[in-house]
PDB file of C-alpha atoms in Angstrom:
ATOM      1  CA  MET A  11     136.019 159.770 123.266  1.00 70.00           C
ATOM      2  CA  ASP A  12     139.141 158.637 121.409  1.00 87.00           C
ATOM      3  CA  LYS A  13     137.858 155.042 121.475  1.00 91.00           C
ATOM      4  CA  LEU A  14     134.540 156.205 119.977  1.00 92.00           C
ATOM      5  CA  LYS A  15     136.352 158.116 117.219  1.00 93.00           C
ATOM      6  CA  SER A  16     138.503 155.087 116.500  1.00 94.00           C
ATOM      7  CA  ASN A  17     135.428 152.852 116.293  1.00 95.00           C
ATOM      8  CA  ILE A  18     133.687 155.314 113.975  1.00 95.00           C
ATOM      9  CA  GLN A  19     136.754 155.464 111.708  1.00 96.00           C
ATOM     10  CA  GLU A  20     136.808 151.665 111.544  1.00 96.00           C
ATOM     11  CA  ILE A  21     133.100 151.566 110.635  1.00 96.00           C
ATOM     12  CA  LEU A  22     133.583 154.258 107.989  1.00 95.00           C
ATOM     13  CA  SER A  23     136.408 152.259 106.460  1.00 96.00           C
ATOM     14  CA  ILE A  24     134.262 149.111 106.366  1.00 97.00           C
ATOM     15  CA  TYR A  25     131.327 151.117 104.983  1.00 96.00           C
ATOM     16  CA  LYS A  26     133.466 152.592 102.217  1.00 95.00           C
ATOM     17  CA  SER A  27     134.784 149.118 101.365  1.00 96.00           C
ATOM     18  CA  GLY A  28     131.205 148.067 100.636  1.00 96.00           C
ATOM     19  CA  ASN A  29     130.691 145.639 103.520  1.00 97.00           C
ATOM     20  CA  LEU A  30     127.378 147.220 104.506  1.00 97.00           C
ATOM     21  CA  THR A  31     126.124 144.316 106.593  1.00 97.00           C
ATOM     22  CA  LYS A  32     129.197 144.417 108.834  1.00 98.00           C
ATOM     23  CA  ALA A  33     129.106 148.225 109.028  1.00 97.00           C
ATOM     24  CA  GLU A  34     125.426 148.072 110.013  1.00 97.00           C
ATOM     25  CA  LYS A  35     126.063 145.518 112.771  1.00 98.00           C
ATOM     26  CA  MET A  36     129.047 147.425 114.160  1.00 97.00           C
ATOM     27  CA  THR A  37     127.135 150.715 114.164  1.00 97.00           C
ATOM     28  CA  GLU A  38     124.192 149.131 115.954  1.00 98.00           C
ATOM     29  CA  GLU A  39     126.580 147.770 118.594  1.00 97.00           C
ATOM     30  CA  LEU A  40     128.217 151.162 118.984  1.00 96.00           C
ATOM     31  CA  ILE A  41     124.822 152.834 119.408  1.00 97.00           C
ATOM     32  CA  GLU A  42     124.090 150.452 122.303  1.00 96.00           C
ATOM     33  CA  SER A  43     126.976 151.933 124.286  1.00 95.00           C
ATOM     34  CA  ASN A  44     126.686 155.492 122.871  1.00 96.00           C
ATOM     35  CA  SER A  45     122.944 155.985 122.586  1.00 96.00           C
ATOM     36  CA  LYS A  46     123.153 159.789 122.793  1.00 96.00           C
ATOM     37  CA  THR A  47     125.635 160.198 119.919  1.00 96.00           C
ATOM     38  CA  VAL A  48     123.456 161.482 117.089  1.00 97.00           C
ATOM     39  CA  PHE A  49     126.197 161.063 114.472  1.00 97.00           C
ATOM     40  CA  LEU A  50     125.872 157.282 114.871  1.00 98.00           C
ATOM     41  CA  TYR A  51     122.173 157.412 113.991  1.00 98.00           C
ATOM     42  CA  ASN A  52     123.004 159.414 110.891  1.00 98.00           C
ATOM     43  CA  LEU A  53     125.694 156.910 109.942  1.00 98.00           C
ATOM     44  CA  LEU A  54     123.392 153.937 110.506  1.00 98.00           C
ATOM     45  CA  GLY A  55     120.694 155.660 108.451  1.00 98.00           C
ATOM     46  CA  LEU A  56     123.129 156.054 105.557  1.00 97.00           C
ATOM     47  CA  ILE A  57     124.174 152.415 105.788  1.00 98.00           C
ATOM     48  CA  LEU A  58     120.550 151.255 105.842  1.00 98.00           C
ATOM     49  CA  ALA A  59     119.605 153.522 102.939  1.00 97.00           C
ATOM     50  CA  ASP A  60     122.496 152.142 100.876  1.00 97.00           C
ATOM     51  CA  GLN A  61     121.011 148.695 101.440  1.00 97.00           C
ATOM     52  CA  LYS A  62     117.577 149.945 100.311  1.00 96.00           C
ATOM     53  CA  LYS A  63     116.228 149.475 103.845  1.00 97.00           C
ATOM     54  CA  ASN A  64     114.512 152.838 103.577  1.00 96.00           C
ATOM     55  CA  SER A  65     111.776 152.427 106.182  1.00 96.00           C
ATOM     56  CA  GLN A  66     114.383 151.309 108.733  1.00 98.00           C
ATOM     57  CA  ALA A  67     116.606 154.242 107.771  1.00 98.00           C
ATOM     58  CA  ILE A  68     113.744 156.690 108.308  1.00 97.00           C
ATOM     59  CA  LYS A  69     113.088 155.253 111.785  1.00 98.00           C
ATOM     60  CA  ILE A  70     116.769 155.513 112.714  1.00 98.00           C
ATOM     61  CA  TYR A  71     116.972 159.097 111.444  1.00 98.00           C
ATOM     62  CA  GLU A  72     113.879 159.944 113.504  1.00 97.00           C
ATOM     63  CA  LYS A  73     115.532 158.452 116.610  1.00 98.00           C
ATOM     64  CA  GLY A  74     118.570 160.610 115.914  1.00 98.00           C
ATOM     65  CA  LEU A  75     116.386 163.710 115.672  1.00 98.00           C
ATOM     66  CA  GLU A  76     114.822 162.866 119.042  1.00 97.00           C
ATOM     67  CA  ILE A  77     118.322 163.167 120.508  1.00 97.00           C
ATOM     68  CA  ASP A  78     119.269 166.296 118.570  1.00 97.00           C
ATOM     69  CA  PRO A  79     116.521 167.977 116.535  1.00 98.00           C
ATOM     70  CA  ASN A  80     119.137 170.382 115.131  1.00 98.00           C
ATOM     71  CA  PHE A  81     121.340 167.825 113.364  1.00 98.00           C
ATOM     72  CA  ALA A  82     121.031 169.245 109.862  1.00 98.00           C
ATOM     73  CA  MET A  83     122.474 166.322 107.903  1.00 98.00           C
ATOM     74  CA  ILE A  84     119.762 163.978 109.109  1.00 98.00           C
ATOM     75  CA  TYR A  85     117.154 166.283 107.556  1.00 98.00           C
ATOM     76  CA  ASN A  86     119.183 166.315 104.343  1.00 98.00           C
ATOM     77  CA  ASN A  87     119.379 162.518 104.325  1.00 98.00           C
ATOM     78  CA  LEU A  88     115.663 162.181 105.021  1.00 98.00           C
ATOM     79  CA  GLY A  89     115.121 164.495 102.064  1.00 98.00           C
ATOM     80  CA  LEU A  90     117.156 162.151  99.867  1.00 97.00           C
ATOM     81  CA  LEU A  91     115.075 159.148 100.885  1.00 97.00           C
ATOM     82  CA  PHE A  92     111.842 160.933 100.060  1.00 97.00           C
ATOM     83  CA  PHE A  93     113.189 162.477  96.843  1.00 97.00           C
ATOM     84  CA  ASN A  94     114.081 159.012  95.561  1.00 94.00           C
ATOM     85  CA  LYS A  95     110.430 157.926  95.816  1.00 92.00           C
ATOM     86  CA  GLN A  96     109.609 160.645  93.258  1.00 87.00           C
ATOM     87  CA  ASN A  97     105.902 160.897  93.880  1.00 93.00           C
ATOM     88  CA  GLU A  98     104.188 164.189  94.637  1.00 94.00           C
ATOM     89  CA  GLU A  99     103.734 163.635  98.372  1.00 96.00           C
ATOM     90  CA  SER A 100     107.325 162.459  98.805  1.00 97.00           C
ATOM     91  CA  LEU A 101     108.725 165.382  96.818  1.00 97.00           C
ATOM     92  CA  ILE A 102     106.886 167.797  99.113  1.00 97.00           C
ATOM     93  CA  LYS A 103     108.425 166.046 102.129  1.00 98.00           C
ATOM     94  CA  ALA A 104     111.871 166.073 100.537  1.00 98.00           C
ATOM     95  CA  GLU A 105     111.644 169.814  99.911  1.00 98.00           C
ATOM     96  CA  LYS A 106     110.573 170.373 103.521  1.00 98.00           C
ATOM     97  CA  TYR A 107     113.516 168.337 104.847  1.00 98.00           C
ATOM     98  CA  TYR A 108     116.082 170.065 102.624  1.00 98.00           C
ATOM     99  CA  LYS A 109     114.785 173.465 103.670  1.00 98.00           C
ATOM    100  CA  LYS A 110     114.874 172.420 107.323  1.00 98.00           C
ATOM    101  CA  ALA A 111     118.504 171.326 106.960  1.00 98.00           C
ATOM    102  CA  ILE A 112     119.352 174.679 105.373  1.00 98.00           C
ATOM    103  CA  SER A 113     117.495 176.612 108.080  1.00 98.00           C
ATOM    104  CA  ILE A 114     119.518 174.821 110.764  1.00 98.00           C
ATOM    105  CA  ASN A 115     122.876 175.168 109.026  1.00 98.00           C
ATOM    106  CA  ASP A 116     123.027 177.109 105.790  1.00 97.00           C
ATOM    107  CA  LYS A 117     126.767 176.405 105.421  1.00 98.00           C
ATOM    108  CA  ILE A 118     126.355 172.755 104.401  1.00 97.00           C
ATOM    109  CA  VAL A 119     126.477 172.378 100.618  1.00 97.00           C
ATOM    110  CA  GLU A 120     124.593 169.091 100.258  1.00 98.00           C
ATOM    111  CA  PRO A 121     121.095 170.326 101.160  1.00 98.00           C
ATOM    112  CA  HIS A 122     121.467 173.271  98.766  1.00 98.00           C
ATOM    113  CA  THR A 123     122.555 170.962  95.953  1.00 98.00           C
ATOM    114  CA  ASN A 124     119.883 168.389  96.723  1.00 98.00           C
ATOM    115  CA  LEU A 125     117.189 171.054  96.826  1.00 98.00           C
ATOM    116  CA  GLY A 126     118.500 172.237  93.458  1.00 98.00           C
ATOM    117  CA  ASN A 127     118.158 168.696  92.125  1.00 97.00           C
ATOM    118  CA  LEU A 128     114.582 168.522  93.376  1.00 98.00           C
ATOM    119  CA  TYR A 129     113.706 171.873  91.800  1.00 98.00           C
ATOM    120  CA  ASN A 130     115.317 170.789  88.543  1.00 97.00           C
ATOM    121  CA  PHE A 131     113.288 167.563  88.634  1.00 96.00           C
ATOM    122  CA  ILE A 132     110.013 169.504  88.992  1.00 96.00           C
ATOM    123  CA  ASN A 133     111.049 172.068  86.352  1.00 96.00           C
ATOM    124  CA  LYS A 134     111.668 175.008  88.695  1.00 97.00           C
ATOM    125  CA  THR A 135     114.739 176.034  86.744  1.00 97.00           C
ATOM    126  CA  GLU A 136     115.409 179.440  88.307  1.00 97.00           C
ATOM    127  CA  GLU A 137     115.074 178.076  91.846  1.00 98.00           C
ATOM    128  CA  SER A 138     117.356 175.196  90.936  1.00 98.00           C
ATOM    129  CA  ILE A 139     120.029 177.527  89.554  1.00 98.00           C
ATOM    130  CA  GLU A 140     119.852 179.631  92.716  1.00 98.00           C
ATOM    131  CA  CYS A 141     120.354 176.555  94.917  1.00 98.00           C
ATOM    132  CA  TYR A 142     123.414 175.444  92.964  1.00 98.00           C
ATOM    133  CA  LYS A 143     124.871 178.947  93.083  1.00 98.00           C
ATOM    134  CA  ASN A 144     124.328 178.991  96.859  1.00 98.00           C
ATOM    135  CA  ALA A 145     126.206 175.708  97.174  1.00 98.00           C
ATOM    136  CA  ILE A 146     129.083 177.126  95.120  1.00 98.00           C
ATOM    137  CA  LYS A 147     129.226 180.247  97.322  1.00 98.00           C
ATOM    138  CA  ILE A 148     129.537 178.005 100.372  1.00 98.00           C
ATOM    139  CA  ASN A 149     132.187 175.760  98.839  1.00 97.00           C
ATOM    140  CA  PRO A 150     133.697 176.883  95.536  1.00 97.00           C
ATOM    141  CA  LYS A 151     135.352 173.457  95.195  1.00 96.00           C
ATOM    142  CA  PHE A 152     132.102 171.447  95.367  1.00 96.00           C
ATOM    143  CA  SER A 153     132.156 170.014  91.844  1.00 96.00           C
ATOM    144  CA  TYR A 154     128.656 168.478  91.939  1.00 96.00           C
ATOM    145  CA  ALA A 155     127.074 171.924  92.101  1.00 97.00           C
ATOM    146  CA  TYR A 156     129.042 173.107  89.052  1.00 97.00           C
ATOM    147  CA  TYR A 157     128.166 169.947  87.152  1.00 97.00           C
ATOM    148  CA  ASN A 158     124.460 170.243  87.958  1.00 97.00           C
ATOM    149  CA  LEU A 159     124.465 173.928  87.111  1.00 97.00           C
ATOM    150  CA  ALA A 160     126.159 173.206  83.788  1.00 97.00           C
ATOM    151  CA  ASN A 161     123.510 170.594  82.990  1.00 96.00           C
ATOM    152  CA  ILE A 162     120.717 173.099  83.593  1.00 96.00           C
ATOM    153  CA  TYR A 163     122.422 175.613  81.346  1.00 96.00           C
ATOM    154  CA  LEU A 164     122.787 172.908  78.669  1.00 96.00           C
ATOM    155  CA  GLU A 165     119.088 172.047  78.995  1.00 93.00           C
ATOM    156  CA  THR A 166     118.117 175.699  78.613  1.00 94.00           C
ATOM    157  CA  GLY A 167     120.454 176.304  75.677  1.00 95.00           C
ATOM    158  CA  ASN A 168     122.896 178.562  77.518  1.00 95.00           C
ATOM    159  CA  LEU A 169     126.029 176.877  76.197  1.00 95.00           C
ATOM    160  CA  LYS A 170     128.419 179.606  77.303  1.00 96.00           C
ATOM    161  CA  GLU A 171     127.357 179.302  80.978  1.00 95.00           C
ATOM    162  CA  ALA A 172     127.378 175.507  80.673  1.00 95.00           C
ATOM    163  CA  GLU A 173     130.973 175.585  79.454  1.00 95.00           C
ATOM    164  CA  VAL A 174     132.043 178.012  82.191  1.00 95.00           C
ATOM    165  CA  ASN A 175     130.587 175.774  84.901  1.00 94.00           C
ATOM    166  CA  LEU A 176     131.967 172.559  83.457  1.00 91.00           C
TER     167      LEU A 176
END
């Protein structure tokens, strides 16, 4: 287990350095010897998505969900892939994935914030505000939620609330 953690840390370091091709190859190799470790599928999905290999990322995320259908972050990351397509069918899928992530683990801030972004994009302002406030309740130090909330308040002319959240 320590060797696996060490390998993951090395991949994360390479990933953060921007060497996505090497990180992808190393993660694929690690999956070969740790095929039941769902975190690796999530990591590989992120690496593929960062390279705009979205259809491959979706397949990898789906493989991860076959291993553990309750891995909330994979649903969140699938939501991101579909949200980025920004067509009606994809936005419906994105919403479904974000909500699934939240239903599995409502203590993760990212799906709340991402669902708020989706609602803001489709002009569901009140729902968007609620999502950002939920994210802030979970983690009062999650700056993205404050920033997004402030932007909504700016858009709606509520400058006082915008200032408070910025």
